[in-house]
Amino acid sequence: MYISSDIAERIKYIAKQRNVAVKKVLEDTELGRNMMSNLKTSFPQSDSIAKIADYLDCSVDYLLGRTDNPQAHVKSTEVNNELVTLIKQLNPEQQKWISLQIKGLLAENPPPKGDG
């Protein structure tokens, strides 16, 4: 079951991560400025959720709480290809440093199973 207040919290969180005010999100998506307060008592329409997800470049599943991965809508092969392209542009010393950073991140925060 989806809880509208949880959706509001995820919208606020991802907007903050994207450095954009929720007010701006609502204005740019042509949604009412009261939408966030309405989420305390009612569930939003699916097209409203989709507009916000598109604007914030995150998945609808993330906003609904079905995944903790905001980028679940991006195919993993696209992400992998971009990472490989970027890493190839680095010199060997930088590549080693990036590798150590990634290993450290994974040791501290293993990714959730099934999100990726």
Coordinates of C-alpha atoms in Angstrom, one line a residue:
M1 CA 0.0 0.0 0.0
Y2 CA 1.3 3.4 -0.9
I3 CA 1.2 6.2 1.7
S4 CA 0.8 9.7 0.3
S5 CA 2.8 11.4 3.0
D6 CA 5.7 9.0 2.2
I7 CA 5.5 10.2 -1.4
A8 CA 5.7 13.8 -0.3
E9 CA 8.8 13.0 1.8
R10 CA 10.5 11.4 -1.2
I11 CA 9.6 14.3 -3.4
K12 CA 11.2 16.7 -0.9
Y13 CA 14.2 14.5 -0.5
I14 CA 15.0 14.0 -4.2
A15 CA 14.2 17.7 -5.0
K16 CA 16.8 18.7 -2.3
Q17 CA 19.3 16.2 -3.8
R18 CA 18.7 17.9 -7.2
N19 CA 19.1 21.4 -5.6
V20 CA 15.7 22.5 -6.7
A21 CA 12.9 23.9 -4.5
V22 CA 9.7 21.9 -4.3
K23 CA 7.8 25.1 -5.1
K24 CA 9.8 25.3 -8.4
V25 CA 9.0 21.7 -9.2
L26 CA 5.3 22.3 -8.7
E27 CA 5.4 25.5 -10.8
D28 CA 7.4 24.0 -13.6
T29 CA 5.2 21.0 -13.8
E30 CA 2.1 23.1 -13.7
L31 CA 0.8 21.4 -10.6
G32 CA -1.0 23.3 -7.9
R33 CA 1.2 24.8 -5.2
N34 CA -1.0 23.1 -2.6
M35 CA -0.2 19.6 -3.9
M36 CA 2.3 18.9 -1.2
S37 CA 0.0 19.8 1.6
N38 CA -2.8 17.8 -0.1
L39 CA -0.5 14.7 0.1
K40 CA -1.2 14.7 3.9
T41 CA -4.7 13.5 3.3
S42 CA -5.1 12.3 -0.3
F43 CA -3.2 10.3 -2.9
P44 CA -2.0 12.2 -6.0
Q45 CA -3.1 11.4 -9.5
S46 CA -0.8 9.1 -11.4
D47 CA 0.0 11.8 -14.1
S48 CA 1.0 14.2 -11.3
I49 CA 3.5 11.6 -9.9
A50 CA 4.8 11.0 -13.4
K51 CA 5.3 14.7 -14.1
I52 CA 7.3 15.1 -10.9
A53 CA 9.4 12.0 -11.6
D54 CA 10.2 13.2 -15.1
Y55 CA 11.1 16.7 -13.8
L56 CA 13.3 15.3 -11.1
D57 CA 14.8 12.6 -13.3
C58 CA 13.8 9.9 -11.0
S59 CA 11.5 6.9 -11.3
V60 CA 7.9 6.8 -10.4
D61 CA 8.7 3.6 -8.5
Y62 CA 11.1 5.6 -6.3
L63 CA 8.5 8.2 -5.5
L64 CA 6.0 5.4 -4.6
G65 CA 8.5 3.7 -2.4
R66 CA 8.8 0.6 -4.5
T67 CA 12.5 1.0 -4.8
D68 CA 15.2 3.0 -2.9
N69 CA 17.0 3.7 -6.2
P70 CA 15.9 7.0 -7.7
Q71 CA 17.5 6.0 -11.0
A72 CA 15.6 2.7 -11.3
H73 CA 14.2 4.0 -14.6
V74 CA 17.6 4.2 -16.2
K75 CA 18.7 1.0 -17.8
S76 CA 21.8 -0.4 -16.1
T77 CA 23.5 -0.8 -19.4
E78 CA 23.2 2.9 -20.1
V79 CA 24.7 3.7 -16.7
N80 CA 27.5 1.1 -17.2
N81 CA 28.4 2.5 -20.6
E82 CA 28.6 6.0 -19.3
L83 CA 30.8 4.9 -16.4
V84 CA 33.1 2.9 -18.6
T85 CA 33.4 5.9 -21.0
L86 CA 34.3 8.3 -18.2
I87 CA 36.7 5.9 -16.5
K88 CA 38.6 5.3 -19.8
Q89 CA 39.2 9.1 -20.0
L90 CA 41.2 9.0 -16.7
N91 CA 44.9 8.2 -16.4
P92 CA 45.9 4.9 -14.7
E93 CA 46.6 6.6 -11.4
Q94 CA 43.1 8.3 -11.4
Q95 CA 41.5 5.0 -12.4
K96 CA 43.1 3.3 -9.4
W97 CA 41.9 6.1 -7.1
I98 CA 38.3 5.8 -8.5
S99 CA 38.4 2.0 -8.0
L100 CA 39.5 2.4 -4.3
Q101 CA 36.7 5.0 -3.8
I102 CA 34.1 2.7 -5.2
K103 CA 35.3 -0.2 -3.1
G104 CA 35.2 2.0 0.0
L105 CA 31.6 3.1 -0.8
L106 CA 30.5 -0.5 -1.3
A107 CA 32.1 -1.6 2.0
E108 CA 30.3 1.2 3.9
N109 CA 26.9 0.9 2.1
P110 CA 26.3 -2.3 0.2
P111 CA 23.7 -1.7 -2.5
P112 CA 20.2 -3.1 -1.8
K113 CA 19.5 -6.4 -3.6
G114 CA 17.4 -6.1 -6.8
D115 CA 17.8 -2.3 -7.2
G116 CA 19.9 -1.7 -10.2

